[in-house]
Short mmCIF file of C-alpha atoms and ligand atoms in Angstrom, two decimals:
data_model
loop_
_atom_site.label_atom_id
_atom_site.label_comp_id
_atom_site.label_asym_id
_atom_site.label_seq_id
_atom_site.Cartn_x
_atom_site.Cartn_y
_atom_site.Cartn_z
CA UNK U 18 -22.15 19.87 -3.45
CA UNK U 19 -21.85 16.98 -5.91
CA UNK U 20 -22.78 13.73 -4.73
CA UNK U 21 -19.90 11.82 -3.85
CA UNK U 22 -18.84 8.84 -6.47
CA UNK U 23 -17.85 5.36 -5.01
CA UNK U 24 -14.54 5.96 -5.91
CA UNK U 25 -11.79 2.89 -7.19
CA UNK U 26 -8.89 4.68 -7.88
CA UNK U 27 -5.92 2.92 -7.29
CA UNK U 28 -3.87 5.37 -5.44
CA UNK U 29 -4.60 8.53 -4.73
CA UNK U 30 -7.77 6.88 -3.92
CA UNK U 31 -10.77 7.25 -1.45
CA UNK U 32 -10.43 8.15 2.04
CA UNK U 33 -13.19 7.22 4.44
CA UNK U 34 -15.72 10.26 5.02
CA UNK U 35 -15.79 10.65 8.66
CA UNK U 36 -12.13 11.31 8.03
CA UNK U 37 -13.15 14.39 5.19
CA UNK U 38 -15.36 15.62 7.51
CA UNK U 39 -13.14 15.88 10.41
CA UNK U 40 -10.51 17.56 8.03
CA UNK U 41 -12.71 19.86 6.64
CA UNK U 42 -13.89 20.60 10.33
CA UNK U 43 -10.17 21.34 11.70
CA UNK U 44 -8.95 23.29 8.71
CA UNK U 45 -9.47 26.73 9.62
CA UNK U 46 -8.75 25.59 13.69
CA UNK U 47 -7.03 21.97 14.18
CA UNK U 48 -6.98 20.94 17.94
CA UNK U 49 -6.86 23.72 19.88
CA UNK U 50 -4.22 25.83 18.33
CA UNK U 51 -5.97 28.75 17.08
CA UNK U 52 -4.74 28.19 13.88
CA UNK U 53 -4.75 25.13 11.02
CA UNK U 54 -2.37 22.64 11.15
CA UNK U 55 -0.61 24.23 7.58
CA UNK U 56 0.29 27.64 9.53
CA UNK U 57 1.94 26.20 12.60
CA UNK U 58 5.44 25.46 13.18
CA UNK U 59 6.45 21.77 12.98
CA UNK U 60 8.73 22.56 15.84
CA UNK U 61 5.70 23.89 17.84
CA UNK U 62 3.73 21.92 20.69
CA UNK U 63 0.75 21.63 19.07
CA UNK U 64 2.59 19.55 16.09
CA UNK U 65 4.27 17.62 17.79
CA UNK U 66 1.43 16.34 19.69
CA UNK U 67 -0.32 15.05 16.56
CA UNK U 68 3.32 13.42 15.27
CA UNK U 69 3.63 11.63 18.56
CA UNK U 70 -0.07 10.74 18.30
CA UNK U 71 -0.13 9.45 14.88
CA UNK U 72 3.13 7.26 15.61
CA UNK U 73 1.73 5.57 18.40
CA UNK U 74 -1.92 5.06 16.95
CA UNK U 75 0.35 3.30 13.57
CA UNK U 76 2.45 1.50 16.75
CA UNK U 77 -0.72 0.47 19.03
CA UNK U 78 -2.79 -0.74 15.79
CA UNK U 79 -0.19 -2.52 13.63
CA UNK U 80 1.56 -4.05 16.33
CA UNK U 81 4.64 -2.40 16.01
CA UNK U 82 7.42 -3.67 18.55
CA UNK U 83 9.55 -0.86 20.44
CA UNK U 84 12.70 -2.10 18.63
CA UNK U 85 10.94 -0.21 15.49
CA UNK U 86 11.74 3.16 14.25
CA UNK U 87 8.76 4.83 12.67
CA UNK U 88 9.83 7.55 10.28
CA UNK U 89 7.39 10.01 8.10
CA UNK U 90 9.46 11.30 5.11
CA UNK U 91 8.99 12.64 1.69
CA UNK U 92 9.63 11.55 -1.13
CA UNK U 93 7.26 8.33 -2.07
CA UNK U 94 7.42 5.04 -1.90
CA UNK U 95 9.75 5.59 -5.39
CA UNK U 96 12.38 7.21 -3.36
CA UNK U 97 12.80 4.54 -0.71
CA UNK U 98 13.35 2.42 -4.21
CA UNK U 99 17.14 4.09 -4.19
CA UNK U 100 17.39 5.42 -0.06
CA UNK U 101 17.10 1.55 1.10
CA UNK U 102 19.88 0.84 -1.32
CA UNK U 103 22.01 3.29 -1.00
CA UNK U 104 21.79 2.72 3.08
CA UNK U 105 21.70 -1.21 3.38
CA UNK U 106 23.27 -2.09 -0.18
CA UNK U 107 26.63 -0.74 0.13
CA UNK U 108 27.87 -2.89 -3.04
CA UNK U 109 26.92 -6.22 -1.70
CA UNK U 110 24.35 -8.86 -3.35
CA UNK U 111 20.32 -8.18 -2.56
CA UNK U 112 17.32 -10.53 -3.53
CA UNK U 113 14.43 -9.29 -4.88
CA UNK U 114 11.40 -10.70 -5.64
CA UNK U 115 10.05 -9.78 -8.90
CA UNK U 116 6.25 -9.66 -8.80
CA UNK U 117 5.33 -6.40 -10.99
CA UNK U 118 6.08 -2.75 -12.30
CA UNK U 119 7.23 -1.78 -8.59
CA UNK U 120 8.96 -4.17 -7.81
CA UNK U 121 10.75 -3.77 -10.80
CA UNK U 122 11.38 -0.67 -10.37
CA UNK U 123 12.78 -1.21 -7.08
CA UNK U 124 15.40 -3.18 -8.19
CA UNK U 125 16.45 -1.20 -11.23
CA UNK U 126 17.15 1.63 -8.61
CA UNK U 127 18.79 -0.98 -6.36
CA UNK U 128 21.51 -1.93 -9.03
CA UNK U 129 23.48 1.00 -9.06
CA UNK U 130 24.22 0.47 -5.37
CA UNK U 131 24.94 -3.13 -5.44
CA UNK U 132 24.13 -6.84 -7.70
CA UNK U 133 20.46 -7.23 -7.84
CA UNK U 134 19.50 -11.15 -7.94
CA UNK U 135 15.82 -12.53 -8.69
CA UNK U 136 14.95 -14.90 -5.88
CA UNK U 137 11.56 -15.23 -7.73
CA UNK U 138 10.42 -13.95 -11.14
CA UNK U 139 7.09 -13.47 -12.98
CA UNK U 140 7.84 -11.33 -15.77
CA UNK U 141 7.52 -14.03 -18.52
CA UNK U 142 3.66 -14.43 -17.09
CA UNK U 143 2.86 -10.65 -17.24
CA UNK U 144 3.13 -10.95 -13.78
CA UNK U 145 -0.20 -12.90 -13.59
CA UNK U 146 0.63 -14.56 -10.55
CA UNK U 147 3.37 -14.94 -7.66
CA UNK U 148 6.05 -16.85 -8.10
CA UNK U 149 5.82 -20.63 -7.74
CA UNK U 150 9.11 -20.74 -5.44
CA UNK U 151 11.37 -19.05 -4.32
CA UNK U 152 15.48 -19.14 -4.81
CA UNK U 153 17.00 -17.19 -1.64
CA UNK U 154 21.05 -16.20 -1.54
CA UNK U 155 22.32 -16.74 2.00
CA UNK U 156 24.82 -14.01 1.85
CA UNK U 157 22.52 -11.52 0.39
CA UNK U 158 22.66 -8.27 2.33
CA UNK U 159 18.48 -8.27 2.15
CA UNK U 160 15.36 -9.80 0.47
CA UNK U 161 12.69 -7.23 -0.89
CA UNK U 162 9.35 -7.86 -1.42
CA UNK U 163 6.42 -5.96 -3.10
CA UNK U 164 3.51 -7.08 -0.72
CA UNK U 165 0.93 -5.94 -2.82
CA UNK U 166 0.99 -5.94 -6.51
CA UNK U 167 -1.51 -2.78 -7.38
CA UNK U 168 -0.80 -3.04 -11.24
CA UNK U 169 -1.74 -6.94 -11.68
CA UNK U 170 -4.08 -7.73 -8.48
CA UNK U 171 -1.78 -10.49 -6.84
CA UNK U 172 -0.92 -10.32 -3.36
CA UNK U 173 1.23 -11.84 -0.60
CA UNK U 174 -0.65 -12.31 2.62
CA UNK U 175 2.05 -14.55 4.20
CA UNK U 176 5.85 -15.25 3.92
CA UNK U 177 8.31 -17.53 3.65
CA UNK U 178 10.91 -17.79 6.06
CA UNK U 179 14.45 -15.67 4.41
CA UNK U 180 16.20 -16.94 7.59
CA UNK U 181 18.70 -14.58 8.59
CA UNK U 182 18.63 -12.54 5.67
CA UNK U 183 16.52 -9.04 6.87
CA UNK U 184 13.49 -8.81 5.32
CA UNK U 185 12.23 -5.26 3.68
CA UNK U 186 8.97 -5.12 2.12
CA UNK U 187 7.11 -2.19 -0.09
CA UNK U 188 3.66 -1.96 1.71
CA UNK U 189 2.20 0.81 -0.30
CA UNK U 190 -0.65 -0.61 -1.42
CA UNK U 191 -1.93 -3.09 1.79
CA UNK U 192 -0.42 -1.22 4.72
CA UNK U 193 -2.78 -1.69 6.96
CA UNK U 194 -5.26 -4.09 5.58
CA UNK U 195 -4.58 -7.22 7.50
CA UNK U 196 -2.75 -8.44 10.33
CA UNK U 197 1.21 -9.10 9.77
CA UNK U 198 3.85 -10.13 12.35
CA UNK U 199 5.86 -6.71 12.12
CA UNK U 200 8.63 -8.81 13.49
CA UNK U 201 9.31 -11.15 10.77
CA UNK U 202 10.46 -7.35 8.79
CA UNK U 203 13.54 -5.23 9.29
CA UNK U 204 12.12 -2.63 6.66
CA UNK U 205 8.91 -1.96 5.75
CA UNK U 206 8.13 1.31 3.43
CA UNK U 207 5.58 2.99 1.41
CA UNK U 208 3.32 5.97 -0.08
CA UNK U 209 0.74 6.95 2.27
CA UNK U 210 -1.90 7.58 -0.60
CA UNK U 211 -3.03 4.69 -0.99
CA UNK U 212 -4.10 2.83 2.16
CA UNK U 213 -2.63 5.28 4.96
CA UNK U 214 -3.77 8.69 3.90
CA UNK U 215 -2.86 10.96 1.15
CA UNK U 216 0.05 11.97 -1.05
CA UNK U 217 2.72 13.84 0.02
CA UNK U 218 3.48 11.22 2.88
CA UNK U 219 5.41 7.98 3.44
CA UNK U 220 6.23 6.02 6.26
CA UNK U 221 9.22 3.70 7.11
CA UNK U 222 9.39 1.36 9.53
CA UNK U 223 12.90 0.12 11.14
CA UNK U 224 14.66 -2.34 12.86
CA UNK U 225 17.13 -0.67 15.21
CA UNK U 226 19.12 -3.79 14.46
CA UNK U 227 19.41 -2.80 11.23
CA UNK U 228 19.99 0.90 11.06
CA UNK U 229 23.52 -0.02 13.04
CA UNK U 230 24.14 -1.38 9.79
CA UNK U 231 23.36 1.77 7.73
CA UNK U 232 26.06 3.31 5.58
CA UNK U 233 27.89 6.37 7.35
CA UNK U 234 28.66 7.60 3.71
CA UNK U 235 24.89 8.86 2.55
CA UNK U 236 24.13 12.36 2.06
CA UNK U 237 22.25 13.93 5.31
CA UNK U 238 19.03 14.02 3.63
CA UNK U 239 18.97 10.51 2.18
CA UNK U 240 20.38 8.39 5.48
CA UNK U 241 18.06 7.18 7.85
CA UNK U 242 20.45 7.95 10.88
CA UNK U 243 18.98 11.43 10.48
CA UNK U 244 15.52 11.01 10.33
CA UNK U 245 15.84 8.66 13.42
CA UNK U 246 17.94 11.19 15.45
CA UNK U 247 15.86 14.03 14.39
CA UNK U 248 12.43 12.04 14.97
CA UNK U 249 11.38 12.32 11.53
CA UNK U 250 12.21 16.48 12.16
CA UNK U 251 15.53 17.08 10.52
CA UNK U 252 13.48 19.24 7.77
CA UNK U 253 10.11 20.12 7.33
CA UNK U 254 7.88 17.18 7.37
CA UNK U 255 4.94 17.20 5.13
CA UNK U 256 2.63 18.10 8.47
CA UNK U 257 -0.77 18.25 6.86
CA UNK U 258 -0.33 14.78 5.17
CA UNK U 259 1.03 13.49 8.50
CA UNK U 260 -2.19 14.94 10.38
CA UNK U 261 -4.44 13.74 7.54
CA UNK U 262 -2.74 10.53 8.09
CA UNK U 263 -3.36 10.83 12.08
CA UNK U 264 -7.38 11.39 11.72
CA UNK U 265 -7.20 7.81 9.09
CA UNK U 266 -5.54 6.16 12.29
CA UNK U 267 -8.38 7.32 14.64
CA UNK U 268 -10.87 6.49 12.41
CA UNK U 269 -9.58 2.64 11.97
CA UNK U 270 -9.47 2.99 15.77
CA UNK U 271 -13.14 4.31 16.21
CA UNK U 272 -14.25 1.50 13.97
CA UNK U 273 -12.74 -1.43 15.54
CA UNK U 274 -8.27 -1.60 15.05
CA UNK U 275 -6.87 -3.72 12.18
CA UNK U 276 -9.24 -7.15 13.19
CA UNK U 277 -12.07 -5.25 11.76
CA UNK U 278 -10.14 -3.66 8.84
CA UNK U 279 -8.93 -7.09 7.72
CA UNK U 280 -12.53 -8.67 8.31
CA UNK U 281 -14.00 -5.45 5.90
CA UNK U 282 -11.43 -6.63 3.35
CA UNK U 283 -11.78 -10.22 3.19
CA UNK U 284 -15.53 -9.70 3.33
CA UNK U 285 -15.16 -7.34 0.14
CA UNK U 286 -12.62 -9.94 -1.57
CA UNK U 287 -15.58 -12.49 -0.80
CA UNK U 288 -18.24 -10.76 -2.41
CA UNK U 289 -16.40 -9.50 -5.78
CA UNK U 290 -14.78 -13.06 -6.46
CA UNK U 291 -17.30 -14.63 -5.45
CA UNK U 292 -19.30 -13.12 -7.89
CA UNK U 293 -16.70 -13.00 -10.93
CA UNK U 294 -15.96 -16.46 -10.03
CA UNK U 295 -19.52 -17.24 -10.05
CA UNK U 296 -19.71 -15.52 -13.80
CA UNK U 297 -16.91 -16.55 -14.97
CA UNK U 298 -18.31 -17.35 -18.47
CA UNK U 299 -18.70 -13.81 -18.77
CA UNK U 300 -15.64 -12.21 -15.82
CA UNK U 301 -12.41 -13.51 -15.82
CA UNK U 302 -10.16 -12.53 -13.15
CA UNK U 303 -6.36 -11.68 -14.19
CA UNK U 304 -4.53 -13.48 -11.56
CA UNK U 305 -4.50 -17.49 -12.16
CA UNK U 306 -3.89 -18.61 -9.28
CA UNK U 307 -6.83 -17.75 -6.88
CA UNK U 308 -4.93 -18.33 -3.83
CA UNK U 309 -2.59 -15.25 -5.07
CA UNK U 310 -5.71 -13.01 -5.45
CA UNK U 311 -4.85 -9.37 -4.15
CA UNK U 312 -7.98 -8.19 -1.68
CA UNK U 313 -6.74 -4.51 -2.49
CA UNK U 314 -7.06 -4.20 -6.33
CA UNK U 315 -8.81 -7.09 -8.47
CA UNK U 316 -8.39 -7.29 -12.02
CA UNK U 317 -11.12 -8.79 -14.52
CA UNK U 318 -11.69 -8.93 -18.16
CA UNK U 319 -14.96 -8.98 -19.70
CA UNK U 320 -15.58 -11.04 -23.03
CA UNK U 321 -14.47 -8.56 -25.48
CA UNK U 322 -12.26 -4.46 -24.97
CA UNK U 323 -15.69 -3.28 -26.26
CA UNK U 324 -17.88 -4.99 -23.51
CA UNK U 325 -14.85 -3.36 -21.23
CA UNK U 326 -15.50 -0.21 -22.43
CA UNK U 327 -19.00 -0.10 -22.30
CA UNK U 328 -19.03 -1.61 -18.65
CA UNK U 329 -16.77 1.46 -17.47
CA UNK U 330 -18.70 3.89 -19.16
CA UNK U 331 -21.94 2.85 -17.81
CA UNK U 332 -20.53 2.26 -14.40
CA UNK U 333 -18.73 5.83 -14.53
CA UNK U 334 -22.53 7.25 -15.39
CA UNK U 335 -23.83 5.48 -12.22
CA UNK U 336 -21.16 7.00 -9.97
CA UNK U 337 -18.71 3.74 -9.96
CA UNK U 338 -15.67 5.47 -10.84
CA UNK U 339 -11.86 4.79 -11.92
CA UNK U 340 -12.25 1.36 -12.80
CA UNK U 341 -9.98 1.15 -15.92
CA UNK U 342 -7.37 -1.24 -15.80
CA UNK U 343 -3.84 -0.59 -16.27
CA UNK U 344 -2.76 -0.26 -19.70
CA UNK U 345 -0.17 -3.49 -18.98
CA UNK U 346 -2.92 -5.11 -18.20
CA UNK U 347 -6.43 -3.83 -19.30
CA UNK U 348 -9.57 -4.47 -18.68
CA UNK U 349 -11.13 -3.58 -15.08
CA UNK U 350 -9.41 -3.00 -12.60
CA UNK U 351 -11.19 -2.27 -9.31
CA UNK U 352 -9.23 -0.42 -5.95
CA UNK U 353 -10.88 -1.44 -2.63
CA UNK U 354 -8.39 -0.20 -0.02
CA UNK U 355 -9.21 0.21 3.55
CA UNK U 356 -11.70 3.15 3.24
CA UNK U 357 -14.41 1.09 0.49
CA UNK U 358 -17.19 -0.62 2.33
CA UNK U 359 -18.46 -3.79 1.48
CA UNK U 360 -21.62 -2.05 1.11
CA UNK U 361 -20.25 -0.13 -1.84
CA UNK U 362 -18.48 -3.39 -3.11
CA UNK U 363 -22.04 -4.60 -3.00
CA UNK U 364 -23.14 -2.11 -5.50
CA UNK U 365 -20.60 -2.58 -7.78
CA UNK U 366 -21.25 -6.45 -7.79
CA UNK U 367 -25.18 -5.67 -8.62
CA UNK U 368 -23.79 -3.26 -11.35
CA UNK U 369 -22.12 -6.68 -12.49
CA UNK U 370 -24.92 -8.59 -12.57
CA UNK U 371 -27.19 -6.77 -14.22
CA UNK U 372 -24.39 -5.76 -17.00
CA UNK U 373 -23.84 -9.14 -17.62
CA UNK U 374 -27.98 -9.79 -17.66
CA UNK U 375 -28.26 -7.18 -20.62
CA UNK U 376 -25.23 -7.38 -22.12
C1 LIG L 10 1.90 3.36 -5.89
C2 LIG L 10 3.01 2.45 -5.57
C3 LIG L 10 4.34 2.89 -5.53
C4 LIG L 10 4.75 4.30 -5.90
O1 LIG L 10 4.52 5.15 -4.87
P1 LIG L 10 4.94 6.71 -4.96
O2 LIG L 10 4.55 7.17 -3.60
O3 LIG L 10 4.15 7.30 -6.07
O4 LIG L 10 6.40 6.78 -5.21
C5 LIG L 10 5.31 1.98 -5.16
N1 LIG L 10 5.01 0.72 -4.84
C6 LIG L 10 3.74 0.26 -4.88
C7 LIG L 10 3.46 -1.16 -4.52
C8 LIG L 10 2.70 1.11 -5.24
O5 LIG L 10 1.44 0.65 -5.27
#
């Protein structure tokens, strides 16, 4: 076998190896069954188990109250983009907070259910940082956020108060990472494949409070009153992404719950600003203001697109892999979810170093 790269993608992106080595041990036999997890039933025993398990590991380590629906759907985080409309919406007003290419998309999907007002807007930047404040409407029928800004590196670690307007929030890039007050959310959505397993998988959590507000109108497949009767089992799930999903919870578990997770990531933000801020003759992170400085994907420029090109291609050679930068963006651009180590953030900042030494 190949030796395995220290892998940046932004999403599909790495998953911890413990976790690849459990999955690879349960293929042909997962838990007992006498079969893999693909061949059984999703209405068997055996399934269920690891659906209930998985829920309550995601409950137990995110700290999500009992007045919270946890769903597992299809579809991406790009479907919930129209499904939370089309539910919650129901030709009212909703804010939304526009912070990059998601949450953009998000609301272009939300206006043909409803009026789509920008309580916040960085578009004129490039998106280069979050906004400076924040313009709520009372009356609006929801706020959404983008927690996580994968495209241009800025992230929200904290929130304002939207008062009584629910708030619904597109996790898919830092589910997981850090410590939030679940509470403070009546939606919170997202792709698995990027911090909570791998494609094929995403998970919506739900105020009870709010799903009595859901539209009765909504085809079957699209209204959330189904999924929560059914237990995320009106269809076929996507099982093997959900039990993929199940062996990341364990692992975060095994290694110490969120407190450690979030103390792995701010370590790894430490060490690779520390050391573009400490070159920053030669680095130059994206985002200008460092307080809005994503810990899951950090963007940098180097002095000139050549010196960028020549820095990826090297690093690619020494196993540092998918650091390109978004084409909006360019440059580096550097993924560190939940399953990158510090250690391997290490590497990459001694890759820096030298690269800037002899270049
Ligand atoms: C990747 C990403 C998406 C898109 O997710 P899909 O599962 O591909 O639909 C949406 N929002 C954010 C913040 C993302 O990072």
């Amino acid at each position: 076998m190949a030796a395995r790269k220290i892998n940046f993608n932004p999403g599909p992106a790495a998953l911890p190896l413990p976790v690849l080595e459990k999955l690879a041990a349960s293929t042909i036999e997962t838990g007992g069954a006498g079969m893999s997890i693909y061949e059984m039933s999703h209405r068997s025993k055996d399934f269920e188990k690891i659906l209930v398990d998985a829920k309550q590991r995601m409950r137990e380590l995110f700290g999500i109250p009992d007045d919270y629906h946890i769903l597992f759907l299809g579809g991406g985080a790009s479907l919930q983009f129209c499904m939370a409309p089309m539910n919650f919406l129901q030709g009212g007003s909703a804010d939304y907070v526009r912070t990059g290419e998601w949450a953009k998309k998000a609301a272009e999907e939300a206006k043909r259910f409803g009026t789509v007002r920008f309580a916040g807007d960085t578009k004129a930047d490039n998106f280069n940082h979050l906004p400076d404040k924040l313009d709520f409407d009372p009356s609006a029928k929801y706020v959404h956020f983008t927690t996580n800004n994968t495209i241009f590196g800025t992230q929200y670690r904290d929130f304002p108060s939207t008062g009584a307007v629910p708030l619904f929030a597109d996790m898919s890039s830092d589910m997981m990472s850090h410590r939030w007050d679940v509470k403070k959310f009546s939606f919170i959505y997202g792709g698995a494949q990027k911090n909570m397993g791998v494609a094929g998988l995403t998970f919506v959590i739900l105020k009870n409070a709010l799903l009595e507000r859901a539209a009765t109108d909504v085809p079957t497949m699209l209204s959330y009153q189904t999924h929560v009767e059914k237990d995320s089992l009106f269809n076929t799930p996507p099982v093997g992404p959900i039990y993929i999903t199940k062996l990341l919870l364990d692992w975060m578990a095994e290694i110490g719950g969120l407190e450690v997770i979030e103390q792995r990531n701010r370590k790894k933000a430490e060490l690779l600003y520390g050391a573009i801020d400490q070159h920053a003759d030669y680095y130059q992170g994206t985002v200008v203001n460092k307080e809005h400085r994503s810990w899951m994907n950090v963007c940098f420029r180097l002095p000139s697109p050549e010196l960028e090109d020549k820095f990826i291609k090297e690093g690619t050679a020494q196993g540092l892999h998918g650091m390109k930068g978004h084409r909006s963006v360019g440059g580096v651009r550097i993924s560190m979810y939940n399953a990158i180590s510090p250690e391997e953030i290490q590497k990459l900042v001694d890759y820096m170093v030298k690269f800037r030494q002899t270049n």
